[in-house]
Each structure stands twice: as structure tokens, then as C-alpha cells.
Amino acid sequence: MATTAPPVSAATPPHRGWRIARAVALGLLTAIAAAWLVLFITKGRFLKRPFESIVGRLTGREVQVGGDFQLYFAPWHIAFRAEGLRISNPGWATRPYLFTADRIDSRIAPLSLLWGKRHLSWLDLTNGAVDLEWDAAHRTNSWTFGAPKQGGKPLDLPRIDRATATGTTVRYRDPRMRLVADLKLDTIRSTDARIGDAVGVRGGGRLRDTPFTVAARLLSPDATVARGRNELVLRARAAGNVIDVAGTLPSIAAVENVPLAVRARGRNLASLLDIIGVVIPNTRDYRLRAQLVQSGQEYRFTRIAGTFGDSDVAGRLTVSNGERLHLDSQLETKRLDIVDAAPFIGYNPDIVAARGAVAAAAATGAGPQRIMPDAELPVATMQRFDADLKWRIGTLRSRRVPISDVDVTLALDRGRLALSPLTFAMARGNVAADAVFDTRQRPSAVRYDIRLAPTPMARLLAGYGVAEAGTTGTIRGRIQLAGRGDTIHDSLATANGRIAFVMPAGTLWTRNVELSELDIGTFVQKMFQDELKEPVRINCGLVAFTVRGGVAATDPILIDTTKNVILGRGGFSFRDESVDLAIRADAKKFSLFSGQSPVGIGGTFADPGLRVISPQLLARAGAGLGLAVVATPIAGLLAFIDPGDAKAAQCGPVLGARTAAAQRTDTGEPRKDVGNGQTGEAAPKRKKFLGIF
């Protein structure tokens, strides 16, 4: 049987795979060496157009090199040089280019590009200009490349070991904040990733409609170029204010969620907030410090502390820069000087401190010798932002009336300003008020509602010559007015409403009552009996006015005491601030030497006058003199005899603050001596002598 030999297989040479791999590697190295050599010899100038195309496609921007271009290995770093480099901005930006430079020359570590950490061995930049902008919606910025939906990213600088930068400028624009800044950097020279001295930045710009200047210093430039922390101090000046900012930033353009120390000083805090379109009352010289943290659209000022004028302030403030600017604040003041409170009703505090309230009112456009300010509400500004404020004030320094424990709650919503509630303690009594200024109606619709809880009269009127000893009476009241106008004066000059102050049972110095009625006989009798300070009991009392079209008429003035019935007629006007009142005290018992003529109060709010000797009293003095001449001296006293026929008041309508028409005598009869709540002759009709003539 024949034997078949096995087939002979084609054997693979044992080293053929290695020879192929070696040939490929050698080919690659040869190609790389050739490319390196070509690039080195030509300096890669032929890559100019591909560079513009590729980088433009990757960034989504137009890239242009207007002059010389070089891109090659030298020997292990990438050498990059471009003259007249231009990188365009997005189409929505206001400037055509994000970056331009007359010349940029650098050496780049190749491996750093693979890991996303750009590392430049050295950089030489001449006349570089950077335009940094946010879009109108504040969702993307000009330095974030790629699709707009990626959003804005922080500006990140590469690490630079050695650099020289001359003529560098930076423009920053934020339309939401209405901020434009043009800055110029000092020449930068660094070696071994160290710059050494601080780098200065100076320039200016416009925030909303206010120009400003700025000077800043980068105190840690070495850390900055190494992509480390950045210690920055900045001083800005705008509208007479000086603002200092200091802090450590994680990167050169990253301020979000970074605490910054802020200090501000100037002549008027209102001028500082006016820069961002916020209106507040004027202040005197101020100095404030706070910590600022920006988070998204919020700018939070915490640990606020400082002074304005002779007053202190502390608290927090949050500014939200959303669709509408909104302020939310909680403040606390230990002591508020009355002069520093003057701006809240429209006065200039500096004028009040130097020349008084009348001069301050005149400065607002008020007429001569008027005290109500005529400063208009900033209607347009009030409708551009919203605000919520809670402010607690420990003590209001006032020479006449002690005021403390002030709580202010303020809400501004699209032009409607509400102070509700405004509460404070006054002379051991409590006042609660609500005031609304609605500028959405033209002219502004204004409402005032002020309520005085029972308050000791002695303490309340201590600054007006009333002593506490012997005075136990209290007073409570309410003011309700509604008018139209953009100034306090106009709103009151057109107001309608009611003013009423009620005095329940209590005591008052006898001297106070007797001086009101000029009862000389009783005064002398008590003086000889050493009973001058004997308290006289007030049964009930009402001082009330009905206001129509800015003119207030007594409705009524009626005070019933154990000895007298005090009546008042007349009124006052918010229109011209004139006062024309006549107050008469009729005795309930027979009295000798009584001048039953009214005591007149006239003049203006700014300069009221007390007419103790009224024309009626002079006429009676003349009558007395005539009787003394034609008869006997005793007969002359008949003109001063008070028959003592005053009718006591029914206290129910008095304590209920009812109008004159509702007032009754103690027998229930309608009173005919309290007027009808209409303006007219101030002086009430004189009583007939002995009821006969």
C-alpha cells in the first residue's frame, strides 16, 4: 500500500510582523520629521488659511490673521505667532471683535492641549483688545464658544510662565445692569510665572446713566497667571461717591458666590443708589461697610454697618436684578436724629440742619413762610423698581416729643408705595399709621390714616410748657385724610377727611385752664389761697376738624371740665398753611373779673401766634372803663362778670368723636354753641351780658 506524504504548508517568516511594524513606525517618524522640518523651514506660514478655517469652525467665530502667521515646533513647544489677529464676536454683540491684537507671539506646551489645561511657556502680546459682553437676556456671553444654548461660562486664563503684555485694553458690557466699562492694564512683565509687583488697571465707564472712574490693582498677579487665587482691590468714583471693593477671586473674572468687602462714602446716599435707578430720601454725609456676595441675579449686602448724618444704621440688603429691579432690606437704627428723618417728608437735611424747616421747605418750591415741603415724588423712578423694607429704630432724637420703638414696613409695587404699618411709641403712648402713595393714578392718590393710642398729655406736651405734676389726663386720636397730588403739600391741600383727638376723664393743672379763660378772679383767688396747682378734672374733651378740599373746620372743639366748658371755632388750611382759631372758656359758676372773650390762634403753621387779648376783650375793657368814668370804679367791673351759665357736655358723643351736629348738653339737648363743622368766622358770637345785653 502506497504511503501519502503530508502537504507542505507555506511557513510564515518568524520576523515578518516585526519588520512591518518597524517599517510603519519608521515611516511615521520620517513623516513627522519631514513635517517638522517643513514647518520649521517654512515657519508654517502656509497653514494660515487652514488655521483660520479650522479654528473658526471649532469656535463658531470668524478668525482672521491680517499679517504674518507662523505655526511650527521650536523644537518641542508649539511656536505660534500672528500679526493682526481678529476673532469675531457673536452676531448679537455690539462690537465686531471679541479679541484683536497687533501681534501675539507665544510658545505652547503641546501635551497641555490634550488635557485641556493650556500652558504657555511665554507670551508676548502687543496692543491686545478684549471685548467681553453678555447678551440682553443674560444667558450667554461673548467669550463662551459653541452653541448659544450652552450658556455663559466663566472667563478662564491659561497658565503663563513668562509674559510681556503692553497696551492691553478690556471692554466689559452687561446690558441687564446697563454697565459699560473700558479698562486699560498696565504693562505686564513676568518671569518664571512670577510678575512680582501688583498690576494696575484703570479706566471708566457708565453705569445706567452715571459716568464713573475706576482704579484697581491685582495684588497677586503671580497666582493669577498660575490660575490660582486673585487678590483684588478696586476703587470706583461716581456721582460724588467713593466705593472700595476688596476680595480674593477664584479666577480673574469669577465673582459669583465670592464674598467681597465693600466700603462706600459720600455726601448723599441717595446719589449712590440713584446710579442703579433706586430712589431713596436724601441723606447727609454717610459712611457704610458691608459684605457683598453676587449669586445669579442677586446681589446680597450683609453685615451692613455705618452712619448717615448723626444717625447709625445696620442690617442687610438684597438687590435682585431680574425682569424688574427689586430691593429687599431689613435695617436697624439705634438712634435716628430728627434732622436725618426730615428727608422722609421731602426736606433737604443739610438745609434743615443749617437754616431750619422753613428754609428747607422753600428749597422745594414752597411759598414764603410755609413749612410743608413741595418736593415732588419721583414718579417715573418709583414705577421702575419694587422694594420691601423693614426698619426698626430704637430712638428718634427730638427736642420736644419723645419718640422711640419705631417700626417701619414699606412696600413699593409698580409705583404704589405703602407704609403699612408704621408704628412708634410717643410719650408713653403708641402711634400706628398707614400711608399709601399710589403714583399709578394721576395725579397720585394719597391716603393717610394715623392712630394715637391713649397717651399721657403731660409727657406728650412736656416740650410745650406742660409739666407732669398735677396732670393725669390722657389723649387719643385719629387722622384720616385722602387727597391727590405728587407732593405732600398738594396731597393735603386737596384732602378730605377728619381729624379728631379725644380726652377722657383726667386732671390738668388749674393754671392751664384759667389761663385759657382769662378768669382773673379765680386766678387771684387761688393765688391767695395757695391753690395754684390744684388739679381741675376734665370730664371729657374733643378737638376735631372736618377737612374739605384741604380746609379744616372745627367739628367741634368741646372740652368739659368741672368748672368750664371750652369751645372753639374756626379752622386752618393746608392750602396756604394759615391758622384762624378762637377758643373760649365759659364758666359753669359765677365769676368776677372774667374776660369772656376768645383766645385767638392765628398766623401760619410755621409761625403761629396766640392772641390772648382779643378784640372782644379790648371792647369789654373799653366798656368797663366807660362805666368806671360815668359811675363808680366798682361799676367798671360789671363788664368782666361771668354769669356762669355754660351748659355741661354729654360725654358720650364727645368720647365717640362725633361731629358737632351729634353733640348734646348734659340734659340731652342739641348744642348750639359748637358750630356746624363749616368754615366761617373764627370767633364765636359773644355771650350776652347777664343774658340780657
XYZ file of C-alpha atoms in Angstrom:
693
model
C 0.000 0.000 0.000
C 1.388 3.368 -1.033
C 2.115 5.912 1.606
C 0.815 9.568 1.016
C 3.124 12.351 2.179
C 1.541 15.229 4.209
C 1.009 18.551 2.374
C 3.707 21.108 2.745
C 2.323 24.334 4.412
C 3.513 27.808 3.482
C 5.520 28.764 6.524
C 5.397 32.468 7.661
C 8.752 34.007 8.283
C 9.097 34.426 12.078
C 10.165 38.085 11.968
C 7.944 39.400 9.180
C 5.368 41.102 11.574
C 8.090 42.891 13.430
C 9.605 44.138 10.187
C 6.200 45.535 9.110
C 5.687 47.337 12.452
C 9.187 48.731 12.296
C 8.657 49.937 8.772
C 5.377 51.673 9.743
C 6.967 53.318 12.766
C 9.947 54.391 10.719
C 7.610 55.809 8.110
C 5.675 57.745 10.724
C 8.826 59.110 12.265
C 10.099 60.044 8.854
C 6.803 61.771 8.072
C 6.826 63.600 11.411
C 10.429 64.601 10.937
C 9.672 65.751 7.428
C 6.629 67.680 8.638
C 8.640 69.167 11.497
C 11.385 70.097 9.067
C 8.948 71.599 6.586
C 7.194 73.543 9.331
C 10.451 74.700 10.820
C 11.826 75.830 7.466
C 8.596 77.486 6.289
C 7.536 78.524 9.813
C 4.172 77.049 8.922
C 3.114 80.162 7.064
C 1.186 78.048 4.549
C -1.118 76.978 7.422
C -2.562 80.460 7.739
C -5.783 79.774 5.846
C -6.327 76.277 7.311
C -5.777 77.786 10.768
C -8.432 80.434 10.167
C -10.858 77.822 8.804
C -10.354 75.141 11.474
C -10.309 77.484 14.480
C -13.287 79.371 13.070
C -15.246 76.132 12.707
C -14.379 74.970 16.227
C -15.300 78.270 17.864
C -18.169 79.226 15.638
C -16.480 82.573 15.031
C -14.746 84.213 12.123
C -10.961 84.177 12.607
C -8.649 86.381 10.556
C -4.896 86.923 10.520
C -4.123 90.161 8.753
C -0.327 89.931 8.780
C 2.438 87.422 9.306
C 1.478 83.954 10.553
C 3.736 81.240 11.997
C 2.848 77.846 13.462
C 5.617 75.265 13.975
C 7.541 73.228 16.544
C 10.507 75.006 18.107
C 11.777 72.440 18.932
C 9.402 70.738 21.380
C 6.946 73.536 22.031
C 4.416 74.822 19.563
C 5.504 78.214 18.333
C 2.580 80.458 17.446
C 2.856 83.942 16.029
C 0.141 86.038 14.441
C 0.004 89.670 13.432
C -3.286 91.461 13.046
C -5.236 88.635 14.686
C -9.015 89.080 14.789
C -11.597 86.809 16.424
C -15.174 87.918 15.828
C -17.933 88.373 18.372
C -21.361 86.698 18.189
C -23.852 88.470 15.977
C -25.755 89.947 18.950
C -22.679 91.742 20.341
C -22.245 95.495 19.944
C -18.604 95.269 18.852
C -17.416 93.209 15.834
C -14.466 91.508 17.537
C -14.026 89.556 20.744
C -10.241 89.807 20.500
C -7.780 91.764 18.406
C -4.028 92.140 18.706
C -1.354 93.821 16.662
C 0.945 90.938 17.493
C 0.808 87.781 19.549
C 3.871 85.552 19.922
C 3.873 82.512 22.219
C 5.241 79.055 22.994
C 2.648 76.429 23.917
C 3.194 73.096 25.691
C 1.617 70.513 23.317
C 0.541 67.989 25.961
C -1.360 70.683 27.880
C -3.744 70.980 24.946
C -4.551 67.271 25.175
C -5.550 67.544 28.834
C -7.478 70.805 28.414
C -5.014 72.745 30.559
C -3.481 75.423 28.427
C 0.103 76.098 29.412
C 2.117 78.831 27.721
C 5.853 78.899 28.300
C 5.895 82.508 27.282
C 3.627 85.102 25.727
C 4.383 88.404 24.065
C 1.223 90.447 23.433
C 1.151 93.873 21.815
C -1.943 96.104 21.836
C -4.355 93.363 22.702
C -8.026 94.380 22.951
C -10.688 92.171 24.551
C -14.440 92.805 24.311
C -16.435 90.910 26.939
C -20.220 91.152 26.614
C -23.368 89.496 27.937
C -26.446 89.167 25.774
C -29.640 91.063 26.621
C -31.210 88.020 28.328
C -28.004 87.445 30.302
C -27.954 83.785 29.245
C -24.757 83.699 27.239
C -21.632 85.773 26.796
C -19.165 86.623 24.073
C -16.277 84.579 25.481
C -18.172 81.276 25.576
C -17.699 79.464 22.272
C -20.086 76.972 20.730
C -23.890 76.892 20.607
C -25.684 79.711 22.473
C -27.715 77.180 24.482
C -24.510 76.179 26.267
C -24.853 79.322 28.332
C -22.185 81.653 29.620
C -19.106 80.206 31.251
C -16.519 81.902 33.491
C -13.561 83.525 31.787
C -10.555 81.227 32.299
C -6.966 82.273 31.584
C -4.145 79.883 30.616
C -1.093 79.349 32.772
C 1.727 81.592 31.575
C 5.316 81.128 32.775
C 6.788 84.243 31.201
C 4.931 87.115 29.607
C 5.145 90.633 28.294
C 1.893 92.467 27.583
C 1.769 96.099 26.526
C -1.166 98.291 25.532
C -3.805 95.812 26.690
C -7.403 97.061 26.930
C -10.573 95.349 28.146
C -14.164 96.351 27.488
C -16.975 94.853 29.582
C -20.660 95.255 28.835
C -23.655 93.961 30.801
C -26.979 95.209 29.365
C -29.002 93.862 32.286
C -27.030 96.048 34.658
C -26.730 98.743 31.967
C -22.991 98.681 32.607
C -20.220 99.511 30.169
C -16.594 99.673 31.349
C -13.442 100.454 29.367
C -10.268 99.453 31.190
C -6.567 99.681 30.432
C -3.990 97.386 32.015
C -0.523 98.477 32.989
C 2.363 96.823 31.145
C 2.873 93.294 32.471
C 6.277 91.604 32.605
C 6.678 88.203 34.232
C 9.488 85.669 34.587
C 9.212 82.080 35.811
C 5.463 82.526 36.328
C 6.126 85.462 38.632
C 5.171 89.057 37.921
C 6.223 90.445 41.274
C 4.697 93.896 41.596
C 0.961 94.493 41.609
C -0.671 95.027 38.242
C -2.739 98.168 37.895
C -5.995 98.619 36.000
C -7.581 101.988 35.348
C -10.407 103.320 33.276
C -14.007 104.354 33.417
C -17.416 103.747 32.017
C -21.091 104.288 32.570
C -23.481 102.501 34.900
C -27.003 103.204 33.725
C -26.743 106.933 33.028
C -23.972 107.725 35.510
C -20.343 108.008 34.444
C -17.715 106.508 36.745
C -13.989 106.046 37.012
C -12.221 103.009 38.380
C -8.727 102.151 39.529
C -7.848 98.604 40.562
C -4.787 96.583 41.473
C -4.196 92.866 41.188
C -2.185 92.203 44.344
C -1.400 88.563 43.466
C -0.534 88.571 39.755
C 1.755 85.562 40.180
C -1.127 83.486 41.456
C -3.322 84.843 38.696
C -1.059 83.728 35.856
C -0.724 80.357 37.591
C -4.529 80.086 37.594
C -4.638 80.447 41.343
C -6.414 82.866 43.659
C -6.591 86.521 42.712
C -6.350 89.219 45.377
C -8.030 92.315 44.012
C -8.609 95.813 45.386
C -10.709 98.321 43.491
C -11.794 101.916 43.978
C -14.579 103.476 41.934
C -15.863 107.047 41.949
C -19.307 108.003 40.730
C -21.724 110.879 41.392
C -19.652 112.158 44.299
C -19.383 108.731 45.947
C -16.296 106.613 46.607
C -16.685 102.815 46.596
C -13.892 100.464 47.685
C -14.037 96.732 46.938
C -11.570 94.093 48.104
C -11.598 90.319 47.845
C -9.992 87.123 46.626
C -11.387 85.722 43.374
C -11.027 82.061 42.307
C -10.325 83.272 38.771
C -9.736 86.635 37.226
C -13.342 87.144 36.063
C -15.231 84.966 38.562
C -17.094 86.995 41.186
C -20.171 84.819 41.698
C -20.585 83.486 45.238
C -17.350 85.205 46.272
C -17.548 87.382 49.426
C -16.236 90.873 48.760
C -15.611 93.577 51.343
C -17.314 96.792 50.248
C -16.999 100.294 51.695
C -18.799 103.387 50.455
C -18.763 107.029 51.476
C -20.129 110.267 50.120
C -22.270 113.319 50.752
C -25.612 111.727 49.917
C -26.516 108.037 49.916
C -29.424 108.814 47.585
C -26.979 109.762 44.830
C -25.281 106.349 45.144
C -28.469 104.310 44.822
C -29.710 106.597 42.063
C -26.908 105.107 39.946
C -28.804 101.809 39.775
C -32.184 103.524 39.373
C -33.285 103.310 43.012
C -34.721 106.373 44.720
C -34.478 106.966 48.473
C -34.746 110.165 50.551
C -31.680 112.383 50.659
C -29.170 111.883 53.445
C -26.326 113.784 54.987
C -22.724 112.549 54.769
C -22.616 108.776 55.025
C -20.079 106.008 55.585
C -21.067 102.375 55.145
C -19.386 98.997 55.023
C -20.807 95.599 54.071
C -20.040 92.183 52.658
C -21.223 91.654 49.079
C -21.958 88.274 47.523
C -23.308 88.001 43.987
C -25.322 84.884 43.230
C -27.033 84.723 39.876
C -29.249 87.780 39.601
C -28.981 88.601 43.300
C -26.503 90.944 44.938
C -26.602 90.367 48.697
C -25.188 93.012 51.016
C -24.883 91.605 54.524
C -23.281 92.883 57.723
C -24.140 96.453 56.743
C -22.918 98.948 59.331
C -22.257 102.650 59.259
C -23.638 106.135 59.737
C -25.529 108.816 57.853
C -25.553 112.283 59.359
C -25.793 111.867 63.124
C -27.584 108.516 62.877
C -26.447 104.899 62.677
C -27.670 102.025 60.531
C -27.061 98.275 60.280
C -28.694 95.331 58.556
C -28.840 93.666 55.159
C -29.927 94.477 51.602
C -30.592 92.206 48.633
C -30.796 93.654 45.131
C -32.423 91.347 42.569
C -31.662 92.352 39.005
C -34.405 90.342 37.310
C -37.149 91.413 34.948
C -37.818 94.242 37.422
C -35.256 95.569 39.848
C -36.262 94.594 43.388
C -34.814 95.582 46.757
C -35.402 93.585 49.918
C -33.947 95.046 53.090
C -34.000 94.721 56.857
C -32.382 97.608 58.700
C -31.904 98.622 62.299
C -31.009 102.014 63.737
C -30.253 102.595 67.387
C -30.624 106.379 67.281
C -32.110 108.417 64.441
C -31.566 112.158 64.599
C -34.650 114.243 63.795
C -32.675 116.106 61.115
C -31.832 112.820 59.392
C -35.546 111.923 59.474
C -36.501 115.181 57.724
C -35.900 113.836 54.173
C -38.671 111.273 54.599
C -41.204 114.081 54.159
C -39.209 115.860 51.456
C -36.771 118.155 53.295
C -33.088 118.519 52.468
C -31.364 117.514 55.731
C -28.389 119.829 55.207
C -30.695 122.830 54.855
C -32.749 121.753 57.872
C -29.581 121.492 59.969
C -28.216 124.842 58.799
C -31.292 127.073 58.379
C -34.370 125.243 59.661
C -37.522 123.681 58.247
C -38.937 126.844 56.627
C -35.794 127.330 54.541
C -35.816 123.624 53.657
C -39.447 123.871 52.532
C -38.632 126.945 50.442
C -35.865 124.978 48.744
C -38.505 122.517 47.499
C -40.553 125.317 45.931
C -42.907 126.070 48.821
C -44.140 129.629 49.262
C -42.726 132.123 51.783
C -43.086 131.172 55.441
C -44.507 127.765 54.656
C -43.384 124.609 56.349
C -44.830 121.797 54.212
C -42.381 120.670 51.515
C -43.329 120.864 47.844
C -40.844 118.246 46.648
C -42.466 116.020 44.026
C -42.464 112.260 44.283
C -40.092 110.729 41.702
C -42.995 109.093 39.906
C -41.098 107.703 36.906
C -38.374 106.138 39.049
C -40.845 104.697 41.569
C -42.541 102.827 38.738
C -39.292 101.227 37.530
C -38.382 99.185 40.620
C -40.018 97.397 43.549
C -38.957 97.249 47.180
C -39.728 95.692 50.547
C -38.252 97.246 53.672
C -38.469 96.557 57.383
C -36.706 99.146 59.508
C -36.565 99.251 63.288
C -35.453 102.449 65.029
C -34.689 102.459 68.738
C -34.899 106.186 69.484
C -35.768 109.238 67.425
C -33.828 112.163 68.862
C -36.257 115.076 69.167
C -36.128 118.129 71.396
C -39.855 118.291 72.113
C -41.654 114.961 71.782
C -40.007 111.703 72.923
C -40.346 109.054 70.186
C -38.975 105.511 70.358
C -39.517 101.925 69.202
C -40.210 102.880 65.595
C -41.124 100.048 63.227
C -41.384 100.858 59.533
C -42.793 98.405 56.981
C -42.566 99.665 53.412
C -43.729 98.051 50.196
C -43.257 99.528 46.732
C -45.054 97.647 43.956
C -45.034 99.109 40.457
C -45.384 102.673 41.669
C -47.669 102.066 44.655
C -45.824 102.942 47.856
C -47.373 101.739 51.101
C -46.118 102.473 54.596
C -48.179 99.917 56.441
C -47.848 99.686 59.270
C -45.701 102.481 60.663
C -45.711 102.229 64.440
C -43.870 104.039 67.212
C -44.103 104.922 70.873
C -44.670 108.594 71.656
C -44.725 109.941 75.200
C -45.654 106.544 76.639
C -48.380 106.169 74.041
C -48.431 104.245 70.800
C -48.990 105.560 67.295
C -49.934 103.332 64.361
C -50.112 104.755 60.870
C -50.794 103.661 57.319
C -49.930 105.831 54.337
C -50.381 104.971 50.671
C -48.946 106.925 47.728
C -50.326 105.424 44.522
C -48.440 107.012 41.644
C -50.203 104.755 39.139
C -53.096 107.193 39.364
C -52.507 110.671 38.009
C -52.068 112.759 39.991
C -51.063 110.387 42.764
C -53.818 109.140 45.061
C -52.659 109.561 48.659
C -54.242 108.248 51.857
C -53.196 108.917 55.452
C -54.522 107.027 58.476
C -52.782 107.891 61.755
C -53.971 106.498 65.077
C -52.825 107.677 68.502
C -53.448 105.290 71.393
C -54.200 106.815 74.831
C -51.148 108.919 75.688
C -50.353 110.955 78.842
C -50.813 114.637 77.991
C -48.173 115.740 80.479
C -45.483 113.703 78.735
C -46.777 114.439 75.245
C -46.868 118.207 75.797
C -43.863 118.465 78.109
C -41.898 120.226 75.404
C -44.639 122.824 75.085
C -44.707 124.095 78.632
C -46.924 121.494 80.326
C -45.493 119.896 83.462
C -46.244 116.336 84.547
C -47.036 117.163 88.184
C -50.801 117.529 88.603
C -51.620 116.469 85.046
C -53.030 112.938 84.725
C -55.186 113.340 81.635
C -54.654 111.291 78.509
C -55.427 111.890 74.854
C -56.148 109.599 71.921
C -56.887 110.424 68.342
C -57.098 109.586 64.674
C -56.317 111.401 61.434
C -57.915 110.094 58.231
C -57.265 112.074 55.065
C -57.323 111.323 51.347
C -56.100 113.655 48.614
C -54.481 113.842 45.217
C -51.055 115.189 44.366
C -47.417 114.327 43.791
C -46.204 116.349 46.788
C -47.128 116.202 50.454
C -48.423 119.766 50.206
C -50.618 119.015 47.173
C -51.994 115.808 48.673
C -53.044 117.668 51.833
C -54.216 120.804 50.006
C -56.783 118.643 48.192
C -57.561 116.329 51.104
C -60.921 115.364 52.523
C -61.358 113.598 55.831
C -61.442 114.044 59.571
C -59.069 114.825 62.411
C -60.164 114.034 65.962
C -58.465 113.906 69.358
C -60.392 112.695 72.395
C -59.579 113.450 76.050
C -61.226 111.067 78.543
C -61.609 111.992 82.204
C -58.416 113.227 83.818
C -56.786 116.170 85.512
C -54.879 119.174 84.284
C -53.195 121.978 86.113
C -55.695 124.626 87.169
C -53.354 127.266 85.805
C -53.673 125.814 82.308
C -57.478 126.146 82.348
C -57.566 129.541 83.998
C -55.052 130.996 81.587
C -57.197 129.729 78.728
C -60.286 131.524 80.003
C -58.500 134.601 81.442
C -60.597 134.181 84.629
C -58.698 136.798 86.648
C -60.996 136.490 89.651
C -60.496 132.758 90.079
C -56.772 133.069 89.289
C -56.262 135.715 92.019
C -58.471 133.837 94.471
C -56.457 130.640 94.035
C -53.176 132.538 94.156
C -54.047 133.966 97.577
C -55.262 130.567 98.804
C -52.032 128.951 97.580
C -54.018 126.531 95.452
C -52.480 127.475 92.085
C -51.533 123.871 91.296
C -54.724 122.263 92.475
C -55.766 119.868 89.711
C -59.002 120.508 87.871
C -60.802 117.489 86.489
C -61.563 117.168 82.821
C -64.810 115.282 82.365
C -64.320 114.766 78.643
C -62.942 116.641 75.691
C -62.869 116.569 71.900
C -60.722 118.542 69.487
C -61.926 117.640 65.996
C -61.879 119.039 62.474
C -63.640 118.084 59.288
C -61.413 118.613 56.255
C -62.909 119.517 52.888
C -60.705 120.368 49.937
C -57.704 120.949 52.160
C -59.529 123.317 54.557
C -60.198 122.105 58.120
C -63.114 123.449 60.163
C -63.710 122.767 63.855
C -66.239 119.959 64.205
C -66.174 120.518 67.169
C -63.731 121.761 69.787
C -65.524 120.951 73.028
C -63.859 120.321 76.401
C -65.981 119.851 79.526
C -64.326 120.313 82.942
C -65.737 120.535 86.431
C -65.541 124.342 86.187
C -65.660 125.282 82.499
C -66.889 124.421 79.050
C -64.183 125.236 76.487
C -65.438 125.883 72.957
C -63.563 126.565 69.737
C -64.490 127.864 66.296
C -62.567 128.470 63.093
C -60.035 126.209 61.430
C -56.898 126.043 59.349
C -55.924 125.486 55.730
C -53.472 123.028 54.214
C -53.588 125.131 51.072
C -51.810 128.215 52.388
C -50.992 126.881 55.891
C -52.968 129.646 57.566
C -54.496 129.231 61.035
C -57.570 131.081 62.344
C -58.949 129.653 65.575
C -60.772 131.168 68.510
C -61.110 129.308 71.807
C -63.388 130.467 74.641
C -63.807 129.043 78.141
C -67.244 129.659 79.659
C -67.586 129.216 83.405
C -70.171 126.906 84.933
C -70.311 129.123 88.047
C -70.493 132.843 88.665
C -67.080 134.511 88.447
C -65.800 138.003 88.903
C -63.043 139.539 86.784
C -63.652 137.136 83.901
C -62.691 138.140 80.391
C -65.224 136.028 78.466
C -63.577 136.720 75.142
C -61.950 134.095 72.948
C -58.241 133.445 72.830
C -57.214 133.657 69.196
C -54.674 131.417 67.486
C -53.582 132.839 64.149
C -50.661 133.063 61.775
C -49.308 130.105 59.850
C -48.084 126.589 60.558
C -44.537 127.927 60.541
C -45.264 130.947 62.733
C -48.448 130.548 64.791
C -49.401 133.305 67.214
C -51.513 133.369 70.365
C -53.788 136.409 70.660
C -54.591 136.405 74.365
C -56.046 139.928 74.345
C -58.596 139.596 71.558
C -60.637 142.481 70.043
C -63.664 141.370 72.060
C -61.702 141.624 75.291
C -60.428 145.081 74.348
C -64.000 146.197 73.623
C -65.120 144.947 77.015
C -62.185 146.670 78.652
C -63.344 149.887 76.967
C -66.875 149.301 78.231
C -65.567 148.758 81.717
C -63.545 151.945 81.561
C -66.627 153.883 80.414
C -68.706 152.542 83.301
C -65.955 153.466 85.717
C -65.889 157.028 84.391
C -69.629 157.677 84.372
C -70.449 155.706 87.511
C -68.032 154.256 90.068
C -64.921 152.084 89.798
C -66.953 149.127 91.058
C -69.345 149.600 88.180
C -66.413 149.128 85.795
C -66.095 145.524 86.981
C -69.570 144.678 85.674
C -68.167 144.318 82.144
C -65.943 141.436 83.365
C -68.575 139.450 85.280
C -69.178 135.884 84.000
C -72.750 134.826 84.786
C -71.657 131.183 84.903
C -74.324 129.796 82.591
C -72.210 127.405 80.480
C -74.008 124.140 79.725
C -72.134 120.956 80.626
C -71.483 118.457 77.831
C -72.891 114.974 77.455
C -69.680 112.912 77.307
C -70.950 110.044 75.136
C -70.785 111.883 71.790
C -67.580 113.616 72.910
C -65.755 110.382 73.691
C -67.126 108.878 70.482
C -65.509 111.701 68.484
C -68.861 112.552 66.908
C -69.388 115.632 64.773
C -70.773 118.927 66.083
C -74.271 118.010 64.966
C -74.269 114.986 67.287
C -73.123 116.846 70.419
C -75.561 117.251 73.323
C -75.758 119.091 76.621
C -75.883 117.092 79.837
C -79.671 117.349 79.636
C -79.731 115.809 76.175
C -80.464 118.981 74.212
C -78.585 119.607 70.926
C -75.717 122.027 71.421
C -75.995 125.291 69.515
C -72.608 126.684 70.555
C -70.256 124.248 68.762
C -70.810 125.284 65.157
C -71.728 123.016 62.279
C -68.359 121.831 61.004
C -68.224 124.505 58.319
C -65.578 127.156 57.876
C -66.577 130.701 58.649
C -65.858 133.392 61.160
C -63.329 132.073 63.642
C -64.513 133.958 66.703
C -67.742 132.631 68.225
C -70.509 135.054 68.983
C -70.027 136.766 72.358
C -72.443 135.834 75.123
C -74.888 138.486 76.189
C -74.041 140.081 79.484
C -76.247 138.546 82.245
C -78.205 137.018 79.371
C -79.828 140.401 78.650
C -77.425 142.628 76.656
